[in-house]
Every structure is written in C-alpha cells, then in structure tokens.
Amino acid sequence: MDIDLITNILFAMVRTGTPLLLVALGELVCEKSGVLNLGQEGMMLMGAMAGFAIAFTTGNLWFGVAAGIAVGMLMSLLFGFLALNLNANQVASGLALTIFGAGLSAYIGSDFVGKPLTGMEAWVIPVLSDIPLIGKALFAQDPLVYLSFILFGAVFIFIYHSRPGLILKAVGESPDSAVAVGLSVIRVRYLAVMFGGAMAGLGGAYLSLAYTPLWSDNMTAGRGWIALALVVFASWRVGRVLLGAYLFGAASILHLVMQGLGVSVSSNLLATLPYMATIIVLVLLSSNQARIKLFAPMSLGKPFHKTQ
Amino acid sequence: MKTRLTSAGLLRGAASLLLAAAVSSSAFAADKLKIGFVYVGPIGDAGWTYEHDLGRQEMEAALGDKIETSYVESVSEGADSERVIRKLAQSHDLVFTTSFGYMNPTLKVAKAFPKGAFMHATGYKRSKNVGTYSARFYEGRYLTGVIAGHMTKTNTIGYVAAFPIPEVVQGINAFTLGMRSVNPKAEVKVVWINSWYDPAKEREAAEALIAQGADIINQHTDSPAPVQAAEEKGVYAFGYDSDMTAFGPKAHLTGSVVHWGGFYTETAKAVLDGTWKADDTWGGMAADMVKMAPYNAAIPKDVVAQVEGLKTKIIDGSFHPFQGPIKNQQGKVVVPEGTTMKDGEILSFNWYVEGVQGELPK
C-alpha cells in the first residue's frame, strides 16, 4: 500500500464514520440521562428525508440541514411524550419510533426518490490539508464533518468538564437523589432526548445532503442501529465513541478497497468485517461484566415516577 | 395500559399510512383490459422501476382507453409480494411482476387464477399462464466498453457490481470484451457490494476504485451514487437502467438503458386479441428493448460513429458481442473464432474473460 492509498482510506474512514459519530454522540447524551431511545434509525430516516426534501425544494443545503435537525427533534419529542410523560416502556416506544419513522419517511419522501441534488462541497483548508496521511482526512472534508468535530469537542467538555454535564449524569445515575437536591428529572431528560433527536436528524441529513446526495427509502441501511451499538461499544465514554465510529467506518470501506487491490478473499466474507469488528469489541468488553455495569448509567431504561 | 395503547396506535397509524402509499389504483370501467404492475422499488427519477413505469405509461399512451393500468410500488420480494400479486390478480386480467424475486410467488398466484395472464421479468420458470421477459443488456454494455477503451487514460476501469451471479458477470464480460476490442491494455477492476441498491455502499465502492486509479466507473447496481461520485472526483462514468446524465452531467458518458414500452404494448395487444401465449422474450437492441443513453459531448465523434456502426451491426445480426475468439483470464481461447456463444451459455456465465482483474467470488 502506498501513501496515497492510505491517505484516501483515512479520508474515507472519517467520512463513513461521521454519520455514526453524530448519532452515537446524541444517543450517548440521551443515555447518560437514563433514557434509552431505540428510535435512532427512524429519526435518522426522517432527518435524511426532510433534509433532502427541503434542500431540493429551496435549493439551499443549509435549510436542509436545519430541517433535518428540526425533524429529528420533533420525532424525539414524540418519544419523550411516550416515555417521559406517559412512562411507557422505553424499548417499545423507541422501536415504535423507528418503525413509524421508516414508514412515514418513505411515504412523505416518495416524490423525492432518486432526484438529483448537488451535494455539499468540501471546504479544503489550504496548507493543513497538505499534511501527509492525515491532512486530507481532517482538513479536506465537507462542513458537516467539521461540525461533527466541533460537536464531539462540545459533548466531551459538556460531559466531563461542566456543571450541566454533572446534572445530566446525576439524573441518569440516581434520579431520586437528583430530585432531592431540587433538579427537574423530566426536564433534564427531555433536553437530553431532544439533543439525541437533533443529532440523529443531523446524521440523517449528512447522509442525504453530503455523503450520497439523494433520497431513497431506508437509505440509512441500519446505521442508526450501529450507532446504538457504538454507545455500548464505547462503554458510554465520549472518546471511545469517536474511535468506534471511525473504526467502523474503516472496516466498512476496507473490504471494498481490498477487493480493488485484488485480495482474493470472498467479498461476502469481507463485507462482514465491520460487523465482526463490532462483535469482537463487544465480546471483549462484556467479558468483564463489572466494567459494563460500572459505566452504564444506573437508571438506564427505567421510567421515573415522581411519587416514588 | 393507556400508554401501551398509544404506542400500538402509533404503529397502526404508520402501517395504514404505508398501505395508503402502496396501493394507488383507480376505479375500473367494465370493458377495458385491466393491467397491474408490481414494482420492487419506488418509481423515482431513475433506475429499474422508473423504466418499468415509463414502459407502463408508453403502453397507456399507445392503447388509450382500451386498457386501464394500476401499479404497486416498493413491494419487497418476500412474503409481501405474494399478497400484492394475489390482490392485483383478483381485479386485473394481465399482471406484470417486475423483479427476479417475484418468480415463485407469481407462479403460485397464477395457479389460483388460471384465466389471468402473468408476465414475470428476468425469471426462468414459466407455466401455462406465466410468461417471462428480459432484455439483452449485454449488447449495450459491449458498446459502453468500446467507449471506455477509447476514453481511459489510466487503462483501469472500475466496476461497481451487485452480486456475483451470471447476469452481472455477463455484463462485466460484455463490457470487457468491448473495451479490449479497441484497447487490449485496459483492465477492469470489479468490486462487489452484495446489494442491488445501497447508495452509500455504491458510492464507497466507486470512491475506492477511483482512489486505486480507475478513471472510468461502470456500475451494475441501481442507484446513481457511482455516477455522482465520479462527477465529484472528475472521472467518467456509465449509468445503468436509465439515463443518469442528470446525476453527473460531466461524468456520465452514456449507459445501457432498458426500454419496456414497446414490449408492454405488444403484450397487452396480444392479450386483447386473444393471441397471447406464455412464452419467453429476451429482446435486445433489435427488439428496441435496449437503447443507449445520450452520448456525452466529451466522446470524440469518430468513437461515437464506431459505436453507432456496431449498434447497427448488432441490430441487423451481423455482429454479436459474444462471438469468438473469446479468451478466459488464463488466456485460453474458450469460444473459438467463427462460433458465437449460445443463449444458455450467456445466461450461465461463471467465468471472467481476459482483461478482468481478480477472481470471481464463488
């Protein structure tokens, strides 16, 4: 492998990992508050559809991005109402959200299937993008990739170095104690759920506006689920979410690159690479049950009753 | 309890929305021939289902008020398809099922409706009232190969392929033969993505190929994502199924385009006249079932002339893309000079011709 090829693989790795990173960061914040939302796939699809539809109609990609985020938040409010106000089973509500999002996006988006759209163009940063190997991956991407870097930093600081981050974790670890010190559990959880929705919508919009600028039914192809797995994979640590997203991105392009290089391994086998990588890491992590328990927010998935 | 009902209601709401989206039929007059179509994807603006729907519209325009058509979009090839085909068969005289995976469901439903006429696209099983039809895509692919042979500078062409089945291998071989006929140094790199329609995967595959030196991308998958990727990276591309120029005005050289309108009209006429028989149709350029998308202005005039000349020869039968000598990857002549491959051999390709890199996945 020559330098050019590695540079290109790193570049593609970041691009492929970006939607996963965005969605997983959102879900991480959501789960830190103690809410498990399995509706990522549905919110992503709605974000992708709305983003494309608005960008196509208005001719402005940024309106599309805003629409994707807004629709993701709206979807998450629906989930919030079920799971937080009505105390419905979070797993069931999340699954319902995914099925609902898949159906609704296919229905509303049917007029936009396969329409051509000029996608988001790269902002190549001079000088920096010429750094060998990593320059292209970090400094010759489209604006949404840069935004994902910023959001990563923001979530990192928020979780580990801010007071609101402490409140979020307190609510996720022990909602009863949080109430005792005067915090509003429901409000914090709503905000966390909405942030998760916004990020899922943005991740979807990234797919339909930058990654493959077109809309088609089910175009997220399971990325929402992978993002969910990533959060566990990362054992609820922000830095590991980033690593995991890019690892998965690399795994899912490597099999294509290897085929092109003429490595004679079954393409079916190679296509399972990213999934095998996920399973291996999950197995390694879960070999130590205590560690998983230590990192998972204590109240994850449990409804909160104020009267308790 | 209340909350349970709410989430179940949500699901039901989504399901009914889906149903409303799926069935878009209209009221029927009594004496018209009713024709139903089952589509595997959304109609959209390009691709496989889009072309079938253009064919349906062309048939409607040609036969006017003698017929009445309806269609169901995005019918997955599993258990759903049998239900949809059955529903259509109850109220239609002629049903077209337009994807390979509908083969067995079509045969099963046709048995229950012996008076109905059924046509299944790209299958190989027939019965008393189930006919089959497909197009000789390879004729168009050979011509795109000739263009690629002239246009490539790196002598590497990337091919984004769906599944390693004979139909796809047939296309790769036809393309490679066309390419090598004018440029014996050029080679084809194939990347399998194991899906017919996955825009993200198709794009990743195209980008991986471009990064490895391909200056032309060809595809045997349904989305325009490879053409988009080529446009962005400043290389050339061939579309497939339909004219994909809109997705890459600079990149899109041309493409092998399928055209069903004439065939649909003929079939409907035959049913109207009572002459319809459940046989097999495999038509190419001569039958007007395969066409070329518009040529990009970047293709030199003499190349276009050469391709058009070959097209005329394919149509009048004086040239066949799979006529010998054809060598396999080891350089051994498999089809000797003076012989042409039989349809059965073309339909069961399990080897690469000379000029394709790598091994065919088993």
CSV table of C-alpha atoms in Angstrom, one decimal, chain B residues 7-333:
chain,number,residue,atom,x,y,z
B,7,SER,CA,-47.6,3.1,21.1
B,8,ALA,CA,-49.7,0.4,19.4
B,9,GLY,CA,-51.8,3.1,17.9
B,10,LEU,CA,-48.7,4.7,16.5
B,11,LEU,CA,-47.7,1.5,14.9
B,12,ARG,CA,-51.1,1.1,13.3
B,13,GLY,CA,-51.0,4.6,12.1
B,14,ALA,CA,-47.7,4.0,10.4
B,15,ALA,CA,-49.0,0.8,8.9
B,16,SER,CA,-52.1,2.4,7.5
B,17,LEU,CA,-50.0,5.3,6.0
B,18,LEU,CA,-47.8,2.7,4.4
B,19,LEU,CA,-50.8,0.9,2.9
B,20,ALA,CA,-52.3,4.2,1.6
B,21,ALA,CA,-48.9,4.8,0.0
B,22,ALA,CA,-48.6,1.4,-1.5
B,23,VAL,CA,-52.0,0.9,-3.3
B,24,SER,CA,-52.7,3.6,-5.8
B,25,SER,CA,-55.2,2.0,-8.1
B,26,SER,CA,-58.2,3.7,-9.7
B,27,ALA,CA,-61.7,2.7,-10.4
B,28,PHE,CA,-62.2,0.5,-13.4
B,29,ALA,CA,-64.5,0.6,-16.3
B,30,ALA,CA,-66.2,-2.6,-17.2
B,31,ASP,CA,-64.9,-3.5,-20.7
B,32,LYS,CA,-61.3,-2.4,-20.5
B,33,LEU,CA,-58.3,-4.7,-20.2
B,34,LYS,CA,-57.1,-4.3,-16.7
B,35,ILE,CA,-53.3,-4.4,-16.3
B,36,GLY,CA,-51.5,-4.4,-13.0
B,37,PHE,CA,-47.8,-3.9,-12.3
B,38,VAL,CA,-45.8,-4.9,-9.2
B,39,TYR,CA,-42.6,-2.8,-8.7
B,40,VAL,CA,-39.7,-3.8,-6.5
B,41,GLY,CA,-38.6,-0.2,-5.8
B,42,PRO,CA,-40.0,3.3,-5.7
B,43,ILE,CA,-40.6,4.9,-9.1
B,44,GLY,CA,-38.4,7.8,-8.5
B,45,ASP,CA,-36.4,9.6,-11.3
B,46,ALA,CA,-34.0,6.9,-12.4
B,47,GLY,CA,-33.3,3.2,-12.3
B,48,TRP,CA,-35.0,-0.1,-12.8
B,49,THR,CA,-38.5,0.6,-11.5
B,50,TYR,CA,-38.6,4.0,-13.2
B,51,GLU,CA,-38.0,2.4,-16.6
B,52,HIS,CA,-40.8,-0.1,-16.0
B,53,ASP,CA,-43.1,2.7,-15.1
B,54,LEU,CA,-42.1,4.7,-18.3
B,55,GLY,CA,-43.0,1.5,-20.2
B,56,ARG,CA,-46.4,1.3,-18.5
B,57,GLN,CA,-47.1,5.0,-19.4
B,58,GLU,CA,-46.0,4.4,-23.0
B,59,MET,CA,-48.3,1.4,-23.2
B,60,GLU,CA,-51.2,3.6,-21.8
B,61,ALA,CA,-50.4,6.3,-24.4
B,62,ALA,CA,-50.4,3.7,-27.2
B,63,LEU,CA,-53.5,1.8,-26.3
B,64,GLY,CA,-55.6,4.6,-24.8
B,65,ASP,CA,-58.9,3.7,-23.4
B,66,LYS,CA,-58.7,0.1,-24.4
B,67,ILE,CA,-56.7,-0.5,-21.2
B,68,GLU,CA,-56.7,0.5,-17.6
B,69,THR,CA,-53.5,0.2,-15.5
B,70,SER,CA,-52.5,0.3,-11.9
B,71,TYR,CA,-49.3,-0.4,-10.0
B,72,VAL,CA,-48.0,-1.1,-6.5
B,73,GLU,CA,-44.6,0.4,-5.7
B,74,SER,CA,-41.8,-0.8,-3.3
B,75,VAL,CA,-43.1,-4.4,-2.9
B,76,SER,CA,-40.4,-6.3,-1.1
B,77,GLU,CA,-39.5,-9.7,-2.7
B,78,GLY,CA,-40.6,-11.7,0.4
B,79,ALA,CA,-44.0,-12.7,1.6
B,80,ASP,CA,-45.5,-9.3,0.9
B,81,SER,CA,-45.2,-9.8,-2.9
B,82,GLU,CA,-47.5,-12.8,-3.0
B,83,ARG,CA,-50.2,-10.9,-1.2
B,84,VAL,CA,-49.9,-8.0,-3.5
B,85,ILE,CA,-49.8,-10.1,-6.7
B,86,ARG,CA,-52.9,-12.0,-5.4
B,87,LYS,CA,-54.7,-8.8,-4.7
B,88,LEU,CA,-53.9,-7.5,-8.2
B,89,ALA,CA,-54.8,-10.8,-9.9
B,90,GLN,CA,-58.3,-10.6,-8.3
B,91,SER,CA,-59.1,-7.5,-10.3
B,92,HIS,CA,-56.7,-7.5,-13.3
B,93,ASP,CA,-56.6,-9.5,-16.5
B,94,LEU,CA,-52.8,-9.1,-17.0
B,95,VAL,CA,-50.2,-8.7,-14.3
B,96,PHE,CA,-46.6,-7.8,-14.8
B,97,THR,CA,-44.3,-8.7,-11.9
B,98,THR,CA,-41.0,-6.8,-12.5
B,99,SER,CA,-38.3,-8.4,-10.3
B,100,PHE,CA,-36.5,-11.7,-10.2
B,101,GLY,CA,-37.6,-12.4,-6.6
B,102,TYR,CA,-41.3,-12.4,-7.6
B,103,MET,CA,-40.8,-15.6,-9.6
B,104,ASN,CA,-42.2,-18.2,-7.3
B,105,PRO,CA,-45.0,-16.0,-5.8
B,106,THR,CA,-46.1,-15.2,-9.4
B,107,LEU,CA,-46.3,-18.9,-10.3
B,108,LYS,CA,-48.2,-19.7,-7.2
B,109,VAL,CA,-50.8,-16.9,-7.7
B,110,ALA,CA,-51.1,-17.7,-11.4
B,111,LYS,CA,-52.1,-21.2,-10.5
B,112,ALA,CA,-55.0,-19.9,-8.5
B,113,PHE,CA,-56.1,-17.6,-11.3
B,114,PRO,CA,-55.9,-19.8,-14.5
B,115,LYS,CA,-57.8,-17.2,-16.6
B,116,GLY,CA,-55.4,-14.4,-15.8
B,117,ALA,CA,-52.3,-13.7,-17.8
B,118,PHE,CA,-49.0,-13.2,-15.9
B,119,MET,CA,-45.6,-11.9,-17.1
B,120,HIS,CA,-42.6,-12.1,-14.9
B,121,ALA,CA,-39.4,-10.1,-15.6
B,122,THR,CA,-36.0,-11.8,-15.6
B,123,GLY,CA,-37.2,-15.1,-14.3
B,124,TYR,CA,-36.6,-18.6,-15.9
B,125,LYS,CA,-39.7,-20.5,-14.7
B,126,ARG,CA,-42.8,-20.5,-16.9
B,127,SER,CA,-46.2,-22.1,-16.7
B,128,LYS,CA,-49.5,-22.2,-18.7
B,129,ASN,CA,-50.3,-18.6,-17.9
B,130,VAL,CA,-46.9,-17.3,-16.7
B,131,GLY,CA,-44.6,-15.9,-19.4
B,132,THR,CA,-41.2,-14.4,-18.8
B,133,TYR,CA,-39.3,-11.5,-20.3
B,134,SER,CA,-35.9,-9.8,-20.0
B,135,ALA,CA,-33.6,-7.6,-22.1
B,136,ARG,CA,-30.2,-8.3,-23.6
B,137,PHE,CA,-28.4,-5.6,-21.5
B,138,TYR,CA,-25.1,-7.0,-22.6
B,139,GLU,CA,-25.5,-5.5,-26.1
B,140,GLY,CA,-25.4,-2.0,-24.6
B,141,ARG,CA,-22.7,-3.0,-22.2
B,142,TYR,CA,-20.4,-4.1,-25.0
B,143,LEU,CA,-20.8,-0.7,-26.6
B,144,THR,CA,-20.0,1.2,-23.4
B,145,GLY,CA,-16.9,-1.0,-23.2
B,146,VAL,CA,-15.8,0.2,-26.7
B,147,ILE,CA,-16.2,3.8,-25.5
B,148,ALA,CA,-14.3,3.1,-22.2
B,149,GLY,CA,-11.5,1.5,-24.2
B,150,HIS,CA,-11.1,4.8,-26.1
B,151,MET,CA,-11.6,7.2,-23.2
B,152,THR,CA,-9.4,5.7,-20.5
B,153,LYS,CA,-6.0,7.2,-19.8
B,154,THR,CA,-5.0,5.0,-16.9
B,155,ASN,CA,-6.2,1.8,-18.6
B,156,THR,CA,-8.0,0.9,-15.4
B,157,ILE,CA,-11.8,0.9,-15.3
B,158,GLY,CA,-13.7,0.4,-12.0
B,159,TYR,CA,-16.8,-1.7,-12.0
B,160,VAL,CA,-19.3,-1.5,-9.1
B,161,ALA,CA,-21.1,-4.8,-9.2
B,162,ALA,CA,-24.1,-6.1,-7.2
B,163,PHE,CA,-24.0,-9.9,-6.8
B,164,PRO,CA,-21.6,-12.5,-8.4
B,165,ILE,CA,-24.4,-14.1,-10.4
B,166,PRO,CA,-24.4,-14.9,-14.1
B,167,GLU,CA,-26.4,-11.8,-15.1
B,168,VAL,CA,-23.9,-9.5,-13.6
B,169,VAL,CA,-20.8,-11.5,-14.8
B,170,GLN,CA,-22.4,-11.4,-18.3
B,171,GLY,CA,-22.4,-7.6,-18.2
B,172,ILE,CA,-18.8,-7.4,-16.9
B,173,ASN,CA,-17.6,-9.8,-19.7
B,174,ALA,CA,-19.5,-7.9,-22.4
B,175,PHE,CA,-18.1,-4.6,-21.2
B,176,THR,CA,-14.6,-6.0,-21.0
B,177,LEU,CA,-14.8,-7.6,-24.5
B,178,GLY,CA,-15.9,-4.3,-26.0
B,179,MET,CA,-13.2,-2.4,-24.2
B,180,ARG,CA,-10.4,-4.8,-25.1
B,181,SER,CA,-11.5,-4.8,-28.8
B,182,VAL,CA,-10.2,-1.3,-29.1
B,183,ASN,CA,-7.7,-1.2,-26.2
B,184,PRO,CA,-6.0,-4.5,-25.3
B,185,LYS,CA,-4.1,-2.9,-22.5
B,186,ALA,CA,-7.1,-1.8,-20.5
B,187,GLU,CA,-8.2,-3.8,-17.5
B,188,VAL,CA,-11.4,-3.9,-15.4
B,189,LYS,CA,-11.3,-3.9,-11.6
B,190,VAL,CA,-14.5,-5.3,-10.0
B,191,VAL,CA,-15.8,-4.5,-6.5
B,192,TRP,CA,-18.8,-6.5,-5.3
B,193,ILE,CA,-21.1,-4.7,-2.8
B,194,ASN,CA,-23.6,-7.5,-2.4
B,195,SER,CA,-26.7,-5.3,-2.8
B,196,TRP,CA,-28.7,-4.1,-5.8
B,197,TYR,CA,-29.5,-0.8,-4.2
B,198,ASP,CA,-27.4,0.8,-1.5
B,199,PRO,CA,-26.4,4.3,-2.4
B,200,ALA,CA,-23.8,4.6,0.3
B,201,LYS,CA,-22.1,1.3,-0.4
B,202,GLU,CA,-22.1,2.0,-4.1
B,203,ARG,CA,-20.5,5.4,-3.6
B,204,GLU,CA,-17.9,3.9,-1.2
B,205,ALA,CA,-17.1,1.3,-3.8
B,206,ALA,CA,-16.8,3.9,-6.6
B,207,GLU,CA,-14.5,6.1,-4.5
B,208,ALA,CA,-12.3,3.1,-3.5
B,209,LEU,CA,-11.9,2.3,-7.2
B,210,ILE,CA,-11.1,5.9,-8.2
B,211,ALA,CA,-8.6,6.0,-5.4
B,212,GLN,CA,-7.0,3.0,-6.9
B,213,GLY,CA,-6.5,4.6,-10.3
B,214,ALA,CA,-9.8,3.9,-12.1
B,215,ASP,CA,-10.6,6.9,-14.4
B,216,ILE,CA,-13.9,5.5,-15.6
B,217,ILE,CA,-16.6,3.9,-13.3
B,218,ASN,CA,-19.1,1.5,-14.6
B,219,GLN,CA,-21.9,0.0,-12.5
B,220,HIS,CA,-24.3,-2.9,-12.3
B,221,THR,CA,-26.3,-1.5,-9.3
B,222,ASP,CA,-29.4,0.6,-9.4
B,223,SER,CA,-28.7,3.9,-7.7
B,224,PRO,CA,-27.0,6.9,-9.4
B,225,ALA,CA,-24.5,7.2,-6.5
B,226,PRO,CA,-21.5,5.9,-8.5
B,227,VAL,CA,-22.2,8.5,-11.2
B,228,GLN,CA,-22.3,11.2,-8.5
B,229,ALA,CA,-19.0,10.0,-7.0
B,230,ALA,CA,-17.4,10.1,-10.5
B,231,GLU,CA,-18.7,13.6,-11.1
B,232,GLU,CA,-17.3,14.8,-7.9
B,233,LYS,CA,-13.9,13.2,-8.4
B,234,GLY,CA,-13.6,14.4,-12.0
B,235,VAL,CA,-13.6,11.0,-13.7
B,236,TYR,CA,-16.0,9.4,-16.2
B,237,ALA,CA,-18.9,7.1,-15.5
B,238,PHE,CA,-21.5,4.9,-17.2
B,239,GLY,CA,-25.0,4.8,-15.8
B,240,TYR,CA,-27.3,1.9,-15.9
B,241,ASP,CA,-31.0,1.1,-16.4
B,242,SER,CA,-31.9,4.6,-17.2
B,243,ASP,CA,-30.3,7.8,-18.4
B,244,MET,CA,-28.4,9.1,-15.4
B,245,THR,CA,-27.0,12.2,-17.1
B,246,ALA,CA,-28.7,14.5,-14.5
B,247,PHE,CA,-26.6,13.0,-11.7
B,248,GLY,CA,-23.3,13.7,-13.4
B,249,PRO,CA,-23.5,15.9,-16.5
B,250,LYS,CA,-19.8,16.0,-17.0
B,251,ALA,CA,-19.0,12.4,-15.8
B,252,HIS,CA,-21.9,10.5,-17.5
B,253,LEU,CA,-20.6,9.2,-20.8
B,254,THR,CA,-23.7,7.1,-21.7
B,255,GLY,CA,-25.2,3.9,-20.5
B,256,SER,CA,-27.1,0.8,-21.4
B,257,VAL,CA,-30.7,1.7,-21.0
B,258,VAL,CA,-33.6,-0.6,-20.9
B,259,HIS,CA,-36.9,0.2,-22.7
B,260,TRP,CA,-40.0,-1.8,-22.0
B,261,GLY,CA,-42.8,0.4,-23.6
B,262,GLY,CA,-42.9,-1.3,-26.9
B,263,PHE,CA,-42.9,-4.8,-25.4
B,264,TYR,CA,-45.6,-3.9,-22.9
B,265,THR,CA,-47.8,-2.5,-25.7
B,266,GLU,CA,-47.3,-5.7,-27.8
B,267,THR,CA,-48.1,-7.9,-24.9
B,268,ALA,CA,-51.3,-6.0,-24.0
B,269,LYS,CA,-52.3,-6.1,-27.6
B,270,ALA,CA,-51.8,-9.8,-27.8
B,271,VAL,CA,-54.0,-10.3,-24.7
B,272,LEU,CA,-56.6,-8.0,-26.2
B,273,ASP,CA,-56.6,-10.1,-29.5
B,274,GLY,CA,-56.5,-13.4,-27.6
B,275,THR,CA,-53.2,-14.4,-29.2
B,276,TRP,CA,-51.1,-14.1,-26.0
B,277,LYS,CA,-49.0,-17.1,-25.1
B,278,ALA,CA,-47.0,-17.7,-22.0
B,279,ASP,CA,-43.5,-17.8,-23.6
B,280,ASP,CA,-40.2,-16.2,-23.1
B,281,THR,CA,-39.0,-12.9,-24.6
B,282,TRP,CA,-35.3,-12.0,-24.4
B,283,GLY,CA,-35.0,-8.9,-26.6
B,284,GLY,CA,-32.1,-6.7,-27.3
B,285,MET,CA,-31.4,-3.6,-29.5
B,286,ALA,CA,-33.1,-5.2,-32.5
B,287,ALA,CA,-36.4,-5.5,-30.4
B,288,ASP,CA,-35.9,-1.9,-29.2
B,289,MET,CA,-35.6,-3.3,-25.6
B,290,VAL,CA,-32.1,-2.0,-25.1
B,291,LYS,CA,-31.0,1.5,-26.0
B,292,MET,CA,-28.1,3.8,-25.4
B,293,ALA,CA,-28.4,6.9,-23.2
B,294,PRO,CA,-27.4,10.2,-24.9
B,295,TYR,CA,-23.7,10.4,-25.6
B,296,ASN,CA,-21.6,12.8,-23.7
B,297,ALA,CA,-20.0,15.6,-25.8
B,298,ALA,CA,-16.6,14.6,-24.5
B,299,ILE,CA,-16.7,11.4,-26.6
B,300,PRO,CA,-14.9,12.0,-29.9
B,301,LYS,CA,-17.1,12.0,-33.0
B,302,ASP,CA,-15.2,9.0,-34.6
B,303,VAL,CA,-15.8,7.0,-31.4
B,304,VAL,CA,-19.5,7.7,-31.5
B,305,ALA,CA,-19.5,6.8,-35.2
B,306,GLN,CA,-17.8,3.5,-34.4
B,307,VAL,CA,-20.2,2.7,-31.6
B,308,GLU,CA,-23.2,3.6,-33.8
B,309,GLY,CA,-21.8,1.4,-36.6
B,310,LEU,CA,-21.5,-1.5,-34.2
B,311,LYS,CA,-25.0,-0.9,-32.9
B,312,THR,CA,-26.4,-1.2,-36.5
B,313,LYS,CA,-24.5,-4.5,-36.9
B,314,ILE,CA,-25.9,-5.8,-33.6
B,315,ILE,CA,-29.4,-4.9,-34.7
B,316,ASP,CA,-29.1,-6.5,-38.2
B,317,GLY,CA,-27.4,-9.5,-36.6
B,318,SER,CA,-24.1,-9.3,-38.4
B,319,PHE,CA,-22.3,-8.8,-35.1
B,320,HIS,CA,-22.7,-10.5,-31.7
B,321,PRO,CA,-20.8,-9.3,-28.5
B,322,PHE,CA,-20.1,-12.9,-27.5
B,323,GLN,CA,-18.7,-14.1,-30.8
B,324,GLY,CA,-15.3,-15.8,-30.8
B,325,PRO,CA,-12.5,-15.7,-30.3
B,326,ILE,CA,-13.1,-15.1,-26.6
B,327,LYS,CA,-10.3,-15.9,-24.1
B,328,ASN,CA,-10.6,-16.6,-20.4
B,329,GLN,CA,-8.5,-15.0,-17.7
B,330,GLN,CA,-5.7,-17.6,-18.3
B,331,GLY,CA,-5.5,-16.5,-21.9
B,332,LYS,CA,-7.0,-19.7,-23.2
B,333,VAL,CA,-9.5,-19.5,-26.1
